[in-house]
Coordinates of N, CA and C in Angstrom, one line a residue:
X1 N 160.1 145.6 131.4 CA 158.8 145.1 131.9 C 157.9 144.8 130.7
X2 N 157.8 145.6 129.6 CA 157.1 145.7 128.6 C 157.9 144.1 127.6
X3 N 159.0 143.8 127.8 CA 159.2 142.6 127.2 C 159.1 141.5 127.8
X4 N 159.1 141.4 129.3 CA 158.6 140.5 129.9 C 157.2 140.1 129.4
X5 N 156.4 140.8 129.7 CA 155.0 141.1 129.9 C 154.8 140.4 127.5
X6 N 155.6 140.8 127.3 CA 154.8 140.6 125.7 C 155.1 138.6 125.8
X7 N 156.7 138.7 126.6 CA 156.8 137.1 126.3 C 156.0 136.2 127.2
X8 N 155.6 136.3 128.2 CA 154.7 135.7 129.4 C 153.3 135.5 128.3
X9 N 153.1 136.9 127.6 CA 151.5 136.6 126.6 C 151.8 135.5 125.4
X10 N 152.9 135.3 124.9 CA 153.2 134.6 123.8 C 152.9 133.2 124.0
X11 N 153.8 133.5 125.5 CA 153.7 132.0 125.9 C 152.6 131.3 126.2
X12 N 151.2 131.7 126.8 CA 150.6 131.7 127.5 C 149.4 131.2 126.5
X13 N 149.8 132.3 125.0 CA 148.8 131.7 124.2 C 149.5 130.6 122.8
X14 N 150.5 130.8 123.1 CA 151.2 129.4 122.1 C 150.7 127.9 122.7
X15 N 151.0 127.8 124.4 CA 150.5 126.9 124.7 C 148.9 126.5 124.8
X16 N 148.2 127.6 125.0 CA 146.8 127.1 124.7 C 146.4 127.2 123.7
X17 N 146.9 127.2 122.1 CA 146.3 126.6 121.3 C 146.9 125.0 120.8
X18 N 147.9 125.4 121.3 CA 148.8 124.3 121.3 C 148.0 122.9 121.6
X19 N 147.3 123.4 123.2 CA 146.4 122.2 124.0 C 145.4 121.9 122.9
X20 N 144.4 123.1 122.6 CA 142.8 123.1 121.9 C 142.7 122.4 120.4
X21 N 144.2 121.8 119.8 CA 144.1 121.8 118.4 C 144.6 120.3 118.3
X22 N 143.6 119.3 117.6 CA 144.2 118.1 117.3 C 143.6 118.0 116.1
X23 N 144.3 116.5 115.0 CA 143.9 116.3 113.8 C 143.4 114.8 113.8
X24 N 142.2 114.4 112.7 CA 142.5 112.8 112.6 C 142.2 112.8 111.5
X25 N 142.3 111.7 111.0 CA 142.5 111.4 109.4 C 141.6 110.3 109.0
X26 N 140.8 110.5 108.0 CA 139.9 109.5 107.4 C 140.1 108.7 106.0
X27 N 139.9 107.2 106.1 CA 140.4 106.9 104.5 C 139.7 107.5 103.6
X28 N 139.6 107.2 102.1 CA 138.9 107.7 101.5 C 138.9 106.5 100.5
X29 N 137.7 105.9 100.7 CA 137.6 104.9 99.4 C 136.3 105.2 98.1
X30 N 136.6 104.2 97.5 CA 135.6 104.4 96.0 C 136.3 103.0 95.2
X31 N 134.8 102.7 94.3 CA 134.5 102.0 93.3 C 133.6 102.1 92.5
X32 N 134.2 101.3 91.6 CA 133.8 101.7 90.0 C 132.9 100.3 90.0
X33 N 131.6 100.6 89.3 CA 130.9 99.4 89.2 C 130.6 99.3 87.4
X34 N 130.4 98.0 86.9 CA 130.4 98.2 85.7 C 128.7 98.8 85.0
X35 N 128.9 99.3 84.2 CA 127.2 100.1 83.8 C 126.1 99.3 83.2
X36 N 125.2 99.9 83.4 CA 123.9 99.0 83.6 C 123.9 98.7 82.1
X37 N 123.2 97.5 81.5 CA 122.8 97.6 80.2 C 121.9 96.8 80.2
X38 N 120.9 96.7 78.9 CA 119.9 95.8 78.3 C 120.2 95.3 76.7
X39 N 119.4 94.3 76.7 CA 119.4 93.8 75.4 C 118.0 92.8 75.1
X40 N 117.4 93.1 74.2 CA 116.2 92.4 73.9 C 117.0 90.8 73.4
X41 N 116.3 90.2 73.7 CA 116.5 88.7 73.5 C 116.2 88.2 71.8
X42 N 116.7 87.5 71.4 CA 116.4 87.4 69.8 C 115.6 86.6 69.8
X43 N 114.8 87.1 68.7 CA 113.3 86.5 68.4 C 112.6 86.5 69.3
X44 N 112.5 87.7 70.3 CA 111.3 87.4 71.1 C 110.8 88.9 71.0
X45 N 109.2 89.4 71.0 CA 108.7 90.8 70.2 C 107.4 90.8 70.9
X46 N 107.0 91.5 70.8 CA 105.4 91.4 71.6 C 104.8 91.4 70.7
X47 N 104.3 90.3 70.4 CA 103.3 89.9 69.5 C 101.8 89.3 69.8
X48 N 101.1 89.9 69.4 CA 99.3 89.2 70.2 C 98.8 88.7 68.9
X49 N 99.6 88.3 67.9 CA 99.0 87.1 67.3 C 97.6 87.9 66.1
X50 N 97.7 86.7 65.9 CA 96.4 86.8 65.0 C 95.0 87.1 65.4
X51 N 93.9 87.5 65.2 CA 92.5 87.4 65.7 C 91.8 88.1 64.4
X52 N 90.4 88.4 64.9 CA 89.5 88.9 64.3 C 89.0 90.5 65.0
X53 N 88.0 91.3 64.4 CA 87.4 92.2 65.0 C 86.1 92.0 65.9
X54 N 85.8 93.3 66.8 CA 84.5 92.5 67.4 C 84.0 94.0 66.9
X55 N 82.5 93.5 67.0 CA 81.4 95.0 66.7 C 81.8 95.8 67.7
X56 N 82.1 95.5 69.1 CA 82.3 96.6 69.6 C 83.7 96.7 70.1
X57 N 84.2 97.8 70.9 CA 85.8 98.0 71.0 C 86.5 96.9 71.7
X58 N 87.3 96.3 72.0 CA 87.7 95.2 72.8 C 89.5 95.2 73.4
X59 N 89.7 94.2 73.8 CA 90.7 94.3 74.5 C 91.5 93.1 74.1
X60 N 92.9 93.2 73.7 CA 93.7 91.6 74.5 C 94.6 92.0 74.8
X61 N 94.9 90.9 75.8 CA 95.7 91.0 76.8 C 96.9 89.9 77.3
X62 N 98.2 90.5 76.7 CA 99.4 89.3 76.6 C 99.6 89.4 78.2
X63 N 99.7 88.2 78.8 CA 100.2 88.2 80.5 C 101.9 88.4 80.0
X64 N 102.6 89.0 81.3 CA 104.2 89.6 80.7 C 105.2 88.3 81.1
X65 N 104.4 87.5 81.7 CA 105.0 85.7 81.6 C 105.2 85.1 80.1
X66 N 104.1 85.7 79.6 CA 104.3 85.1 78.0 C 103.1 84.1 78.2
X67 N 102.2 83.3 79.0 CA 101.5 82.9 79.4 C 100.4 82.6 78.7
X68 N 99.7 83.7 78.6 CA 98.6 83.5 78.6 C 98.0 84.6 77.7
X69 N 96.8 84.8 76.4 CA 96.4 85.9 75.3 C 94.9 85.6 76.0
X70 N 94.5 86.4 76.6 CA 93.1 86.9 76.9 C 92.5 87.9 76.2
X71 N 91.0 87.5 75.7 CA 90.5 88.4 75.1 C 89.2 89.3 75.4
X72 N 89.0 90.3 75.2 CA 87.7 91.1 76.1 C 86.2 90.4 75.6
X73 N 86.5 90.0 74.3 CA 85.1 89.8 73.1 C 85.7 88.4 72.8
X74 N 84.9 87.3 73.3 CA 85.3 86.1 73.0 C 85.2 85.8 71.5
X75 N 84.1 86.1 70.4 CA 84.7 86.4 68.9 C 86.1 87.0 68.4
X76 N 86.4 87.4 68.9 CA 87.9 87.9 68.3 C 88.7 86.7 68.0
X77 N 88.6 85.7 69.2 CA 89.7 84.4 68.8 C 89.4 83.5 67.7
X78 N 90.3 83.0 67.6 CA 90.5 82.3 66.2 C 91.4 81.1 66.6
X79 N 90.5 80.0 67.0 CA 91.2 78.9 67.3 C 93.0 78.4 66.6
X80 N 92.9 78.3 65.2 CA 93.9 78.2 64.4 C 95.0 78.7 64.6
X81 N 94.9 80.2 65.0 CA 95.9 81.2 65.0 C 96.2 81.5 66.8
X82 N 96.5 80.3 67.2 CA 96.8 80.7 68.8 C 97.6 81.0 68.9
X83 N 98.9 81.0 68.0 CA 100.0 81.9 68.3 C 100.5 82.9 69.3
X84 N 101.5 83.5 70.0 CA 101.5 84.8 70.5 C 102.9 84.6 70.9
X85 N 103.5 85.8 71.9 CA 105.0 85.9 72.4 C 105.0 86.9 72.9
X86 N 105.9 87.6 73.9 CA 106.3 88.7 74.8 C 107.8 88.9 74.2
X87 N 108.3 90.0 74.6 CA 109.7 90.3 74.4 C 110.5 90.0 76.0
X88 N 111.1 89.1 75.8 CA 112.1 89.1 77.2 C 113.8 90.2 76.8
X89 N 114.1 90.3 78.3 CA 115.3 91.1 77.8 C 115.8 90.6 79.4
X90 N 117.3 90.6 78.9 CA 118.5 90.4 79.8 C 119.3 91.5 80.0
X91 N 119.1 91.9 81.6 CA 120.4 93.4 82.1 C 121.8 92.8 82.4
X92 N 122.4 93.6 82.2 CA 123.4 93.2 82.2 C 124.5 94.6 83.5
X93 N 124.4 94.0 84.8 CA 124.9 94.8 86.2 C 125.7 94.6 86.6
X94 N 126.4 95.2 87.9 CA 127.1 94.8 89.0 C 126.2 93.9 89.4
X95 N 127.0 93.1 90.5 CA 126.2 91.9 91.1 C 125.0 92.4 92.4
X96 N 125.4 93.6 92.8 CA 125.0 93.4 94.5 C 124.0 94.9 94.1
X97 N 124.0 95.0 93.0 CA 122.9 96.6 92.7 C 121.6 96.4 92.1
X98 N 120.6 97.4 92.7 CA 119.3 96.6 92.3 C 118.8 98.1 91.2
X99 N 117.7 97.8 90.3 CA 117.3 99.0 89.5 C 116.2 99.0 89.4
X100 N 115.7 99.7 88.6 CA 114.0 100.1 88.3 C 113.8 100.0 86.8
X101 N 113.1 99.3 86.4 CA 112.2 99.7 85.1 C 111.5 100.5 84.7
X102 N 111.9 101.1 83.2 CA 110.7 102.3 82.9 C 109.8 101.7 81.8
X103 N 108.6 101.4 81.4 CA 108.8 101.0 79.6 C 107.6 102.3 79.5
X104 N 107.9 102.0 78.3 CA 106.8 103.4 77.6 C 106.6 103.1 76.2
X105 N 105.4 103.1 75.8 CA 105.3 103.0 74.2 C 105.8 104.0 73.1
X106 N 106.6 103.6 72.2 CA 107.4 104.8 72.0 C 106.5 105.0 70.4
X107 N 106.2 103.8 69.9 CA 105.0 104.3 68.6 C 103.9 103.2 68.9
X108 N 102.5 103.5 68.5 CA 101.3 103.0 68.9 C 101.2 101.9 67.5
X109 N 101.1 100.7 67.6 CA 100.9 99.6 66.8 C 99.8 100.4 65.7
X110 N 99.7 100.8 64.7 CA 98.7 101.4 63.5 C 98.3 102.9 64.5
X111 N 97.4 103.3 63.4 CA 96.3 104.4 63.6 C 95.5 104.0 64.5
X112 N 94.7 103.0 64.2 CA 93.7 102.3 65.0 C 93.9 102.2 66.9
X113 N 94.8 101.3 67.0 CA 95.1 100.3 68.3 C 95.9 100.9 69.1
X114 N 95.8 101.1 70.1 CA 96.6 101.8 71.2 C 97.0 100.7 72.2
X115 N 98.2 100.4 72.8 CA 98.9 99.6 73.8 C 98.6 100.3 75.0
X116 N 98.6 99.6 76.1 CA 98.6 100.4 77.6 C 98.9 99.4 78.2
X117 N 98.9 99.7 79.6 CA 98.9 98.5 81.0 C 100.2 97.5 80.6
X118 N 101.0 98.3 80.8 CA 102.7 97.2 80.4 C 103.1 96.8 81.9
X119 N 103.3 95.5 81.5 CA 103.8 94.9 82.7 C 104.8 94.4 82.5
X120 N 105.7 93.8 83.7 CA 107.0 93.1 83.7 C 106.8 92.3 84.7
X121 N 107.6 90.9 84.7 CA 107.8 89.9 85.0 C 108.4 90.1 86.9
X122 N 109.3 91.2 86.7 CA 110.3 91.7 87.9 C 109.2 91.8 89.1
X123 N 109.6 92.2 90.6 CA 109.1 92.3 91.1 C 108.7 94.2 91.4
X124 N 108.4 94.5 92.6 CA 108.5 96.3 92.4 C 109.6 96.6 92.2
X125 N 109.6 98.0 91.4 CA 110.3 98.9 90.9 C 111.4 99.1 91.6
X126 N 112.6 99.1 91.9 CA 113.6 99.5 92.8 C 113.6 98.2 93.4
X127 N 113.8 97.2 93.4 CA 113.6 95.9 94.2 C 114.4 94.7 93.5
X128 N 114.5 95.2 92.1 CA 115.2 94.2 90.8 C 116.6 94.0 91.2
X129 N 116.9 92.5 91.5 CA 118.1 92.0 91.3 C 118.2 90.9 90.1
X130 N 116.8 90.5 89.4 CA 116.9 89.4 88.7 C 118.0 90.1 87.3
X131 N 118.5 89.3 86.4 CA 118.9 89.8 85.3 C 118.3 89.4 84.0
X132 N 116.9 88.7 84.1 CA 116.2 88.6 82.8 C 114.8 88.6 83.4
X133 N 113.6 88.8 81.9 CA 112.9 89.4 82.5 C 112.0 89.4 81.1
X134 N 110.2 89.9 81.2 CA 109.7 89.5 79.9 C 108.6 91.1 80.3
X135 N 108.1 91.2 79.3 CA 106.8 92.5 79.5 C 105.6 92.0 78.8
X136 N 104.4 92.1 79.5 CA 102.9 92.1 78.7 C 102.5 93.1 78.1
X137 N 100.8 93.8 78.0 CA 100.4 94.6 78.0 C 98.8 94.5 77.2
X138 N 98.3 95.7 77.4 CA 97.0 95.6 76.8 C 96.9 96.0 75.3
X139 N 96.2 95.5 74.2 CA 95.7 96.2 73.2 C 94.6 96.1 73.2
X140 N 94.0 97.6 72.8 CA 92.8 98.3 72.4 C 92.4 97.9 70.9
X141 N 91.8 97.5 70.7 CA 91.0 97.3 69.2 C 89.8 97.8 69.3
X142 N 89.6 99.0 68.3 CA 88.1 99.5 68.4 C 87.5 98.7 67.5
X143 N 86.7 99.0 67.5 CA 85.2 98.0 67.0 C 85.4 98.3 65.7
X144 N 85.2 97.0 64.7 CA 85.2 97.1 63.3 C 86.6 97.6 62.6
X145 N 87.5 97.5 63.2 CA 89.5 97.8 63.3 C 89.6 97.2 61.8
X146 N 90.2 97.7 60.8 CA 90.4 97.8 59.7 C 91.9 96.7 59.9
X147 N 91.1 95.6 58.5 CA 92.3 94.4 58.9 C 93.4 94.4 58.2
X148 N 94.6 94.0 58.2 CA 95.8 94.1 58.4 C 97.0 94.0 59.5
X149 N 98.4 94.5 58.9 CA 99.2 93.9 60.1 C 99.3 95.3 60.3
X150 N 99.8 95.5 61.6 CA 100.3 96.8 62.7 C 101.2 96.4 63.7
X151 N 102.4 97.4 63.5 CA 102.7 97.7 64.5 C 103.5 98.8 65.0
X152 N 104.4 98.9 66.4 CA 105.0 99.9 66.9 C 106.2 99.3 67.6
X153 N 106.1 100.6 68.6 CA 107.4 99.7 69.3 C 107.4 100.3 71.0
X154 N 107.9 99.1 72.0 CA 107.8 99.5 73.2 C 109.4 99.7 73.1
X155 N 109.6 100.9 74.2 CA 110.7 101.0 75.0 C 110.9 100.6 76.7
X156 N 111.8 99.8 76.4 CA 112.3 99.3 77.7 C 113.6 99.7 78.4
X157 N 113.6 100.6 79.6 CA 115.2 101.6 80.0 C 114.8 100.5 81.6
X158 N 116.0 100.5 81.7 CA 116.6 99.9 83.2 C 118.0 100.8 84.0
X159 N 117.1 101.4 85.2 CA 117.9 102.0 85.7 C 118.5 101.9 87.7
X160 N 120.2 101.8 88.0 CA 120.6 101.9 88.8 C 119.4 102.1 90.0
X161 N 119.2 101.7 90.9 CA 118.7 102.4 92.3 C 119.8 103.1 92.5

């Protein structure tokens, strides 16, 4: 009886797990995309050109089109010396991935002058599929800026979304 009774249980639970248990199987894909890069464009620098000082602190301002040198203190300009330039730079991506731009001033053009307000050409941040692209920004000239040349350097990083 007792071996009846153990094989009736065996059975009884071999086939119900038997029923309760299935498997499925899922692909598993992946790709390699090639890595993001930059490169400043040759001969192009952010340059605001020539001017003068004003008695008081003042401003110019490169548009990041390359466009246009606005100045806070209409004395500062110097008809002669209209010169100016932006730095453009070309990423270099996969086709179908969009990224974000960082820039940051990494040394301040002299003692004197401080850069701010950096702009770029691209649209918003995380939205970039273009692959070239240019930056403006502001300089600060305080009042009576000791004359000479200055400069520094901006940093431009482009990253994956």
């Amino acid at each position: 009886m007792k071996k009846i009774t153990f094989v009736l249980i065996a059975l009884i639970t071999g086939t119900t797990f038997a029923q309760n248990s299935k498997t499925a199987t899922a692909p598993v894909n992946a790709e390699i995309v090639s890595p993001i890069g930059i490169t400043r464009d040759t001969d192009t620098s952010m340059d605001f050109g020539k001017f003068t000082t004003s008695t008081a602190a003042a401003t110019v301002v490169l548009s990041a089109n390359g466009a246009t040198r606005t100045f806070s203190a209409t004395d500062m300009e110097i008809a002669a010396y209209g010169t100016f330039d932006v730095p453009a730079f070309t990423v270099t991506k996969d086709a179908d991935a969009l990224y974000k731009v960082a820039m940051s001033v990494t040394t301040q053009p002299g003692t004197e002058m401080t850069l701010t307000n950096l702009t770029h050409t691209l649209g918003a941040d995380g939205a970039n599929d273009e692959s070239t692209f240019s930056i403006g920004g502001t300089l600060n000239v305080p009042a009576d800026a000791t004359a000479g040349a200055q400069s520094g350097l901006v940093s431009v990083t482009v990253t994956y979304e």
